[in-house]
Amino acid sequence: MINLAGASAALSAAILWAGSTIIFENISKNISSARLNFYKGSIALVLLAVTSLILGERIPNINWIEISVLAISGVIGIALGDTAFLQAVKKVGARRTLTLFTLSPPMAALIALVFLCEQLSLMTWIGIMTTVGGVMWVVTEESGEEKMQIKKEDLLPGILFGTLAALGQAIGVVMTRSVLIDTNLTALQGTILRVAPAMAALTIIIRILERGSAKTIKESMDRKLIGKVLLSSFVGAYICLWLQQITIENLPAGIAQTMLSTAPIFILPMSAFRGEKVSLRAIIGAVLAIIGITLVFGLFG
């Protein structure tokens, strides 16, 4: 029987992440992806640390190797992966980016195959191909009556950034799970040890890419923008990260990854509510991607 707390956390995270991605799409028009990632991550880090202190969590025994693995996973999955995710949202919109993100579980399976020498069954390979096919069918569809019209020159870069985001998430999950299994770290503590190094890395990235331009100063003075960043950070970073860790702790890896990857389904009615015309192709493609993930983890078939 599936753990109710884990399942509830997973579906809640997927719904909130879908809604947050729509907010990110709106914010991305006025702020760079790296800076937005830094803002939401920094706010989430403070909230996670305060929550951990309020709950009275004790610091468990953990060696520097495990801390280093979590730190590297944070830099790859959060600093680089989430920045790529936000850049994909800017290029191809929230719905397509979330669909691209479903490539992460199959990628994680392939990473385990290469680095952990885990064997993949025929059904797993079929699942990988099904997910990839569903994703590509959705992201290559013409914009139509969408809220965000996609330029032809943005489609390929958007797909590339979305794929890199999925890869960063996959690597981060594999590295994080390898540590959480063998330690007494809580969900909050594990997340903090990933987010903090990621924010340090983003500080360097922003300095290199933006070099303190006047534009970024103006961005930070925009009250409406600050409000949207605070809202998306609280929901999309703080709450979703916490729910994700709860899911990983309470559900088997395959079920956890599959349920966390259902955001592309939940964003469809949200997109329709925004006034977008969601095509049958988009619905079928998103469903195919989720079915593919269930096959990857052998949940049926």
PDB file of N, CA and C in Angstrom, residues 41-116:
ATOM      1  N   GLY A  41      16.110  30.914  -4.537  1.00  0.00           N
ATOM      2  CA  GLY A  41      16.891  29.980  -3.732  1.00  0.00           C
ATOM      3  C   GLY A  41      17.308  30.566  -2.397  1.00  0.00           C
ATOM      4  N   SER A  42      17.701  31.845  -2.388  1.00  0.00           N
ATOM      5  CA  SER A  42      18.135  32.511  -1.158  1.00  0.00           C
ATOM      6  C   SER A  42      16.981  32.650  -0.179  1.00  0.00           C
ATOM      7  N   ILE A  43      15.817  33.027  -0.699  1.00  0.00           N
ATOM      8  CA  ILE A  43      14.632  33.151   0.158  1.00  0.00           C
ATOM      9  C   ILE A  43      14.259  31.794   0.735  1.00  0.00           C
ATOM     10  N   ALA A  44      14.288  30.774  -0.111  1.00  0.00           N
ATOM     11  CA  ALA A  44      13.961  29.416   0.340  1.00  0.00           C
ATOM     12  C   ALA A  44      14.958  28.932   1.391  1.00  0.00           C
ATOM     13  N   LEU A  45      16.232  29.254   1.200  1.00  0.00           N
ATOM     14  CA  LEU A  45      17.278  28.827   2.142  1.00  0.00           C
ATOM     15  C   LEU A  45      17.025  29.388   3.536  1.00  0.00           C
ATOM     16  N   VAL A  46      16.683  30.680   3.603  1.00  0.00           N
ATOM     17  CA  VAL A  46      16.403  31.310   4.897  1.00  0.00           C
ATOM     18  C   VAL A  46      15.188  30.651   5.550  1.00  0.00           C
ATOM     19  N   LEU A  47      14.132  30.444   4.777  1.00  0.00           N
ATOM     20  CA  LEU A  47      12.912  29.841   5.313  1.00  0.00           C
ATOM     21  C   LEU A  47      13.151  28.408   5.787  1.00  0.00           C
ATOM     22  N   LEU A  48      13.938  27.640   5.021  1.00  0.00           N
ATOM     23  CA  LEU A  48      14.247  26.258   5.397  1.00  0.00           C
ATOM     24  C   LEU A  48      15.056  26.211   6.692  1.00  0.00           C
ATOM     25  N   ALA A  49      16.044  27.111   6.817  1.00  0.00           N
ATOM     26  CA  ALA A  49      16.889  27.146   8.010  1.00  0.00           C
ATOM     27  C   ALA A  49      16.069  27.523   9.242  1.00  0.00           C
ATOM     28  N   VAL A  50      15.211  28.536   9.107  1.00  0.00           N
ATOM     29  CA  VAL A  50      14.365  28.963  10.227  1.00  0.00           C
ATOM     30  C   VAL A  50      13.424  27.830  10.646  1.00  0.00           C
ATOM     31  N   THR A  51      12.843  27.152   9.667  1.00  0.00           N
ATOM     32  CA  THR A  51      11.933  26.039   9.954  1.00  0.00           C
ATOM     33  C   THR A  51      12.650  24.919  10.698  1.00  0.00           C
ATOM     34  N   SER A  52      13.868  24.623  10.263  1.00  0.00           N
ATOM     35  CA  SER A  52      14.652  23.577  10.906  1.00  0.00           C
ATOM     36  C   SER A  52      14.947  23.926  12.365  1.00  0.00           C
ATOM     37  N   LEU A  53      15.262  25.202  12.616  1.00  0.00           N
ATOM     38  CA  LEU A  53      15.537  25.655  13.988  1.00  0.00           C
ATOM     39  C   LEU A  53      14.289  25.594  14.854  1.00  0.00           C
ATOM     40  N   ILE A  54      13.150  26.011  14.292  1.00  0.00           N
ATOM     41  CA  ILE A  54      11.885  25.990  15.037  1.00  0.00           C
ATOM     42  C   ILE A  54      11.512  24.556  15.426  1.00  0.00           C
ATOM     43  N   LEU A  55      11.765  23.618  14.523  1.00  0.00           N
ATOM     44  CA  LEU A  55      11.444  22.211  14.778  1.00  0.00           C
ATOM     45  C   LEU A  55      12.452  21.553  15.729  1.00  0.00           C
ATOM     46  N   GLY A  56      13.534  22.276  16.031  1.00  0.00           N
ATOM     47  CA  GLY A  56      14.529  21.749  16.958  1.00  0.00           C
ATOM     48  C   GLY A  56      15.321  20.578  16.419  1.00  0.00           C
ATOM     49  N   GLU A  57      15.560  20.559  15.124  1.00  0.00           N
ATOM     50  CA  GLU A  57      16.306  19.447  14.518  1.00  0.00           C
ATOM     51  C   GLU A  57      17.771  19.481  14.955  1.00  0.00           C
ATOM     52  N   ARG A  58      18.285  18.334  15.339  1.00  0.00           N
ATOM     53  CA  ARG A  58      19.680  18.229  15.735  1.00  0.00           C
ATOM     54  C   ARG A  58      20.552  17.890  14.536  1.00  0.00           C
ATOM     55  N   ILE A  59      21.788  18.368  14.582  1.00  0.00           N
ATOM     56  CA  ILE A  59      22.723  18.097  13.484  1.00  0.00           C
ATOM     57  C   ILE A  59      23.291  16.687  13.660  1.00  0.00           C
ATOM     58  N   PRO A  60      23.029  15.794  12.725  1.00  0.00           N
ATOM     59  CA  PRO A  60      23.514  14.418  12.845  1.00  0.00           C
ATOM     60  C   PRO A  60      24.992  14.307  12.468  1.00  0.00           C
ATOM     61  N   ASN A  61      25.569  13.168  12.772  1.00  0.00           N
ATOM     62  CA  ASN A  61      26.950  12.917  12.364  1.00  0.00           C
ATOM     63  C   ASN A  61      26.996  12.674  10.865  1.00  0.00           C
ATOM     64  N   ILE A  62      27.765  13.491  10.166  1.00  0.00           N
ATOM     65  CA  ILE A  62      27.896  13.366   8.716  1.00  0.00           C
ATOM     66  C   ILE A  62      29.308  13.783   8.328  1.00  0.00           C
ATOM     67  N   ASN A  63      29.945  12.986   7.475  1.00  0.00           N
ATOM     68  CA  ASN A  63      31.336  13.276   7.125  1.00  0.00           C
ATOM     69  C   ASN A  63      31.426  14.252   5.954  1.00  0.00           C
ATOM     70  N   TRP A  64      32.630  14.730   5.721  1.00  0.00           N
ATOM     71  CA  TRP A  64      32.847  15.751   4.686  1.00  0.00           C
ATOM     72  C   TRP A  64      32.605  15.223   3.279  1.00  0.00           C
ATOM     73  N   ILE A  65      32.803  13.934   3.080  1.00  0.00           N
ATOM     74  CA  ILE A  65      32.538  13.361   1.754  1.00  0.00           C
ATOM     75  C   ILE A  65      31.059  13.464   1.427  1.00  0.00           C
ATOM     76  N   GLU A  66      30.204  13.127   2.396  1.00  0.00           N
ATOM     77  CA  GLU A  66      28.761  13.200   2.182  1.00  0.00           C
ATOM     78  C   GLU A  66      28.299  14.639   2.000  1.00  0.00           C
ATOM     79  N   ILE A  67      28.891  15.546   2.766  1.00  0.00           N
ATOM     80  CA  ILE A  67      28.565  16.974   2.604  1.00  0.00           C
ATOM     81  C   ILE A  67      28.967  17.456   1.209  1.00  0.00           C
ATOM     82  N   SER A  68      30.126  17.003   0.759  1.00  0.00           N
ATOM     83  CA  SER A  68      30.621  17.404  -0.569  1.00  0.00           C
ATOM     84  C   SER A  68      29.713  16.883  -1.674  1.00  0.00           C
ATOM     85  N   VAL A  69      29.231  15.650  -1.526  1.00  0.00           N
ATOM     86  CA  VAL A  69      28.329  15.068  -2.530  1.00  0.00           C
ATOM     87  C   VAL A  69      27.038  15.876  -2.602  1.00  0.00           C
ATOM     88  N   LEU A  70      26.476  16.228  -1.457  1.00  0.00           N
ATOM     89  CA  LEU A  70      25.256  17.038  -1.428  1.00  0.00           C
ATOM     90  C   LEU A  70      25.508  18.428  -2.020  1.00  0.00           C
ATOM     91  N   ALA A  71      26.661  19.001  -1.707  1.00  0.00           N
ATOM     92  CA  ALA A  71      26.997  20.325  -2.227  1.00  0.00           C
ATOM     93  C   ALA A  71      27.103  20.306  -3.751  1.00  0.00           C
ATOM     94  N   ILE A  72      27.803  19.306  -4.276  1.00  0.00           N
ATOM     95  CA  ILE A  72      27.965  19.193  -5.729  1.00  0.00           C
ATOM     96  C   ILE A  72      26.614  18.940  -6.395  1.00  0.00           C
ATOM     97  N   SER A  73      25.788  18.106  -5.761  1.00  0.00           N
ATOM     98  CA  SER A  73      24.461  17.826  -6.325  1.00  0.00           C
ATOM     99  C   SER A  73      23.621  19.097  -6.360  1.00  0.00           C
ATOM    100  N   GLY A  74      23.811  19.971  -5.355  1.00  0.00           N
ATOM    101  CA  GLY A  74      23.089  21.231  -5.333  1.00  0.00           C
ATOM    102  C   GLY A  74      23.534  22.179  -6.430  1.00  0.00           C
ATOM    103  N   VAL A  75      24.843  22.242  -6.651  1.00  0.00           N
ATOM    104  CA  VAL A  75      25.379  23.106  -7.711  1.00  0.00           C
ATOM    105  C   VAL A  75      24.873  22.638  -9.075  1.00  0.00           C
ATOM    106  N   ILE A  76      24.904  21.310  -9.295  1.00  0.00           N
ATOM    107  CA  ILE A  76      24.468  20.767 -10.591  1.00  0.00           C
ATOM    108  C   ILE A  76      22.956  20.868 -10.761  1.00  0.00           C
ATOM    109  N   GLY A  77      22.216  20.398  -9.749  1.00  0.00           N
ATOM    110  CA  GLY A  77      20.767  20.323  -9.879  1.00  0.00           C
ATOM    111  C   GLY A  77      20.036  21.633  -9.673  1.00  0.00           C
ATOM    112  N   ILE A  78      20.551  22.489  -8.768  1.00  0.00           N
ATOM    113  CA  ILE A  78      19.854  23.732  -8.430  1.00  0.00           C
ATOM    114  C   ILE A  78      20.472  24.949  -9.122  1.00  0.00           C
ATOM    115  N   ALA A  79      21.779  25.157  -8.935  1.00  0.00           N
ATOM    116  CA  ALA A  79      22.417  26.343  -9.528  1.00  0.00           C
ATOM    117  C   ALA A  79      22.371  26.286 -11.056  1.00  0.00           C
ATOM    118  N   LEU A  80      22.829  25.176 -11.622  1.00  0.00           N
ATOM    119  CA  LEU A  80      22.865  25.050 -13.082  1.00  0.00           C
ATOM    120  C   LEU A  80      21.534  24.548 -13.647  1.00  0.00           C
ATOM    121  N   GLY A  81      20.984  23.493 -13.030  1.00  0.00           N
ATOM    122  CA  GLY A  81      19.755  22.892 -13.540  1.00  0.00           C
ATOM    123  C   GLY A  81      18.563  23.823 -13.493  1.00  0.00           C
ATOM    124  N   ASP A  82      18.349  24.478 -12.347  1.00  0.00           N
ATOM    125  CA  ASP A  82      17.193  25.377 -12.221  1.00  0.00           C
ATOM    126  C   ASP A  82      17.348  26.645 -13.063  1.00  0.00           C
ATOM    127  N   THR A  83      18.592  27.097 -13.237  1.00  0.00           N
ATOM    128  CA  THR A  83      18.815  28.251 -14.116  1.00  0.00           C
ATOM    129  C   THR A  83      18.461  27.889 -15.556  1.00  0.00           C
ATOM    130  N   ALA A  84      18.866  26.694 -15.971  1.00  0.00           N
ATOM    131  CA  ALA A  84      18.508  26.214 -17.306  1.00  0.00           C
ATOM    132  C   ALA A  84      16.997  26.061 -17.437  1.00  0.00           C
ATOM    133  N   PHE A  85      16.350  25.584 -16.364  1.00  0.00           N
ATOM    134  CA  PHE A  85      14.894  25.431 -16.352  1.00  0.00           C
ATOM    135  C   PHE A  85      14.204  26.777 -16.573  1.00  0.00           C
ATOM    136  N   LEU A  86      14.636  27.790 -15.842  1.00  0.00           N
ATOM    137  CA  LEU A  86      14.031  29.122 -15.960  1.00  0.00           C
ATOM    138  C   LEU A  86      14.300  29.742 -17.324  1.00  0.00           C
ATOM    139  N   GLN A  87      15.463  29.448 -17.895  1.00  0.00           N
ATOM    140  CA  GLN A  87      15.770  29.942 -19.234  1.00  0.00           C
ATOM    141  C   GLN A  87      14.878  29.255 -20.262  1.00  0.00           C
ATOM    142  N   ALA A  88      14.590  27.970 -20.045  1.00  0.00           N
ATOM    143  CA  ALA A  88      13.674  27.252 -20.939  1.00  0.00           C
ATOM    144  C   ALA A  88      12.267  27.831 -20.845  1.00  0.00           C
ATOM    145  N   VAL A  89      11.839  28.175 -19.625  1.00  0.00           N
ATOM    146  CA  VAL A  89      10.523  28.799 -19.428  1.00  0.00           C
ATOM    147  C   VAL A  89      10.440  30.101 -20.208  1.00  0.00           C
ATOM    148  N   LYS A  90      11.531  30.857 -20.191  1.00  0.00           N
ATOM    149  CA  LYS A  90      11.585  32.125 -20.916  1.00  0.00           C
ATOM    150  C   LYS A  90      11.486  31.915 -22.428  1.00  0.00           C
ATOM    151  N   LYS A  91      12.083  30.830 -22.901  1.00  0.00           N
ATOM    152  CA  LYS A  91      12.140  30.585 -24.344  1.00  0.00           C
ATOM    153  C   LYS A  91      10.880  29.912 -24.892  1.00  0.00           C
ATOM    154  N   VAL A  92      10.399  28.860 -24.203  1.00  0.00           N
ATOM    155  CA  VAL A  92       9.300  28.064 -24.764  1.00  0.00           C
ATOM    156  C   VAL A  92       8.071  27.986 -23.869  1.00  0.00           C
ATOM    157  N   GLY A  93       8.056  28.721 -22.762  1.00  0.00           N
ATOM    158  CA  GLY A  93       6.871  28.759 -21.921  1.00  0.00           C
ATOM    159  C   GLY A  93       6.824  27.679 -20.856  1.00  0.00           C
ATOM    160  N   ALA A  94       5.891  27.870 -19.908  1.00  0.00           N
ATOM    161  CA  ALA A  94       5.794  26.981 -18.745  1.00  0.00           C
ATOM    162  C   ALA A  94       5.370  25.566 -19.117  1.00  0.00           C
ATOM    163  N   ARG A  95       4.344  25.438 -19.955  1.00  0.00           N
ATOM    164  CA  ARG A  95       3.791  24.108 -20.257  1.00  0.00           C
ATOM    165  C   ARG A  95       4.799  23.218 -20.967  1.00  0.00           C
ATOM    166  N   ARG A  96       5.450  23.761 -21.995  1.00  0.00           N
ATOM    167  CA  ARG A  96       6.432  22.960 -22.725  1.00  0.00           C
ATOM    168  C   ARG A  96       7.644  22.607 -21.848  1.00  0.00           C
ATOM    169  N   THR A  97       8.067  23.548 -21.024  1.00  0.00           N
ATOM    170  CA  THR A  97       9.230  23.304 -20.167  1.00  0.00           C
ATOM    171  C   THR A  97       8.949  22.194 -19.161  1.00  0.00           C
ATOM    172  N   LEU A  98       7.755  22.202 -18.563  1.00  0.00           N
ATOM    173  CA  LEU A  98       7.404  21.146 -17.617  1.00  0.00           C
ATOM    174  C   LEU A  98       7.346  19.790 -18.312  1.00  0.00           C
ATOM    175  N   THR A  99       6.883  19.783 -19.556  1.00  0.00           N
ATOM    176  CA  THR A  99       6.852  18.526 -20.308  1.00  0.00           C
ATOM    177  C   THR A  99       8.273  18.039 -20.581  1.00  0.00           C
ATOM    178  N   LEU A 100       9.161  18.960 -20.940  1.00  0.00           N
ATOM    179  CA  LEU A 100      10.568  18.602 -21.139  1.00  0.00           C
ATOM    180  C   LEU A 100      11.176  18.038 -19.859  1.00  0.00           C
ATOM    181  N   PHE A 101      10.706  18.539 -18.722  1.00  0.00           N
ATOM    182  CA  PHE A 101      11.270  18.129 -17.435  1.00  0.00           C
ATOM    183  C   PHE A 101      10.960  16.672 -17.106  1.00  0.00           C
ATOM    184  N   THR A 102       9.958  16.090 -17.786  1.00  0.00           N
ATOM    185  CA  THR A 102       9.647  14.673 -17.559  1.00  0.00           C
ATOM    186  C   THR A 102      10.748  13.763 -18.105  1.00  0.00           C
ATOM    187  N   LEU A 103      11.711  14.334 -18.817  1.00  0.00           N
ATOM    188  CA  LEU A 103      12.852  13.548 -19.279  1.00  0.00           C
ATOM    189  C   LEU A 103      13.791  13.185 -18.127  1.00  0.00           C
ATOM    190  N   SER A 104      13.627  13.854 -16.993  1.00  0.00           N
ATOM    191  CA  SER A 104      14.540  13.644 -15.870  1.00  0.00           C
ATOM    192  C   SER A 104      14.555  12.204 -15.326  1.00  0.00           C
ATOM    193  N   PRO A 105      13.400  11.585 -15.035  1.00  0.00           N
ATOM    194  CA  PRO A 105      13.433  10.207 -14.530  1.00  0.00           C
ATOM    195  C   PRO A 105      14.097   9.212 -15.482  1.00  0.00           C
ATOM    196  N   PRO A 106      13.778   9.224 -16.799  1.00  0.00           N
ATOM    197  CA  PRO A 106      14.499   8.332 -17.702  1.00  0.00           C
ATOM    198  C   PRO A 106      16.005   8.607 -17.730  1.00  0.00           C
ATOM    199  N   MET A 107      16.377   9.889 -17.648  1.00  0.00           N
ATOM    200  CA  MET A 107      17.794  10.239 -17.604  1.00  0.00           C
ATOM    201  C   MET A 107      18.458   9.669 -16.353  1.00  0.00           C
ATOM    202  N   ALA A 108      17.732   9.737 -15.225  1.00  0.00           N
ATOM    203  CA  ALA A 108      18.262   9.189 -13.976  1.00  0.00           C
ATOM    204  C   ALA A 108      18.500   7.690 -14.118  1.00  0.00           C
ATOM    205  N   ALA A 109      17.591   7.002 -14.806  1.00  0.00           N
ATOM    206  CA  ALA A 109      17.748   5.565 -15.027  1.00  0.00           C
ATOM    207  C   ALA A 109      18.980   5.284 -15.890  1.00  0.00           C
ATOM    208  N   LEU A 110      19.197   6.117 -16.905  1.00  0.00           N
ATOM    209  CA  LEU A 110      20.358   5.945 -17.780  1.00  0.00           C
ATOM    210  C   LEU A 110      21.660   6.250 -17.041  1.00  0.00           C
ATOM    211  N   ILE A 111      21.632   7.251 -16.159  1.00  0.00           N
ATOM    212  CA  ILE A 111      22.819   7.579 -15.354  1.00  0.00           C
ATOM    213  C   ILE A 111      23.165   6.408 -14.445  1.00  0.00           C
ATOM    214  N   ALA A 112      22.131   5.800 -13.846  1.00  0.00           N
ATOM    215  CA  ALA A 112      22.353   4.630 -12.993  1.00  0.00           C
ATOM    216  C   ALA A 112      22.934   3.467 -13.802  1.00  0.00           C
ATOM    217  N   LEU A 113      22.495   3.357 -15.060  1.00  0.00           N
ATOM    218  CA  LEU A 113      23.017   2.306 -15.940  1.00  0.00           C
ATOM    219  C   LEU A 113      24.502   2.498 -16.198  1.00  0.00           C
ATOM    220  N   VAL A 114      24.900   3.743 -16.482  1.00  0.00           N
ATOM    221  CA  VAL A 114      26.292   4.034 -16.836  1.00  0.00           C
ATOM    222  C   VAL A 114      27.219   3.987 -15.634  1.00  0.00           C
ATOM    223  N   PHE A 115      26.815   4.653 -14.541  1.00  0.00           N
ATOM    224  CA  PHE A 115      27.726   4.822 -13.409  1.00  0.00           C
ATOM    225  C   PHE A 115      27.551   3.783 -12.301  1.00  0.00           C
ATOM    226  N   LEU A 116      26.354   3.211 -12.188  1.00  0.00           N
ATOM    227  CA  LEU A 116      26.119   2.208 -11.154  1.00  0.00           C
ATOM    228  C   LEU A 116      25.974   0.806 -11.729  1.00  0.00           C
TER     229      LEU A 116
END
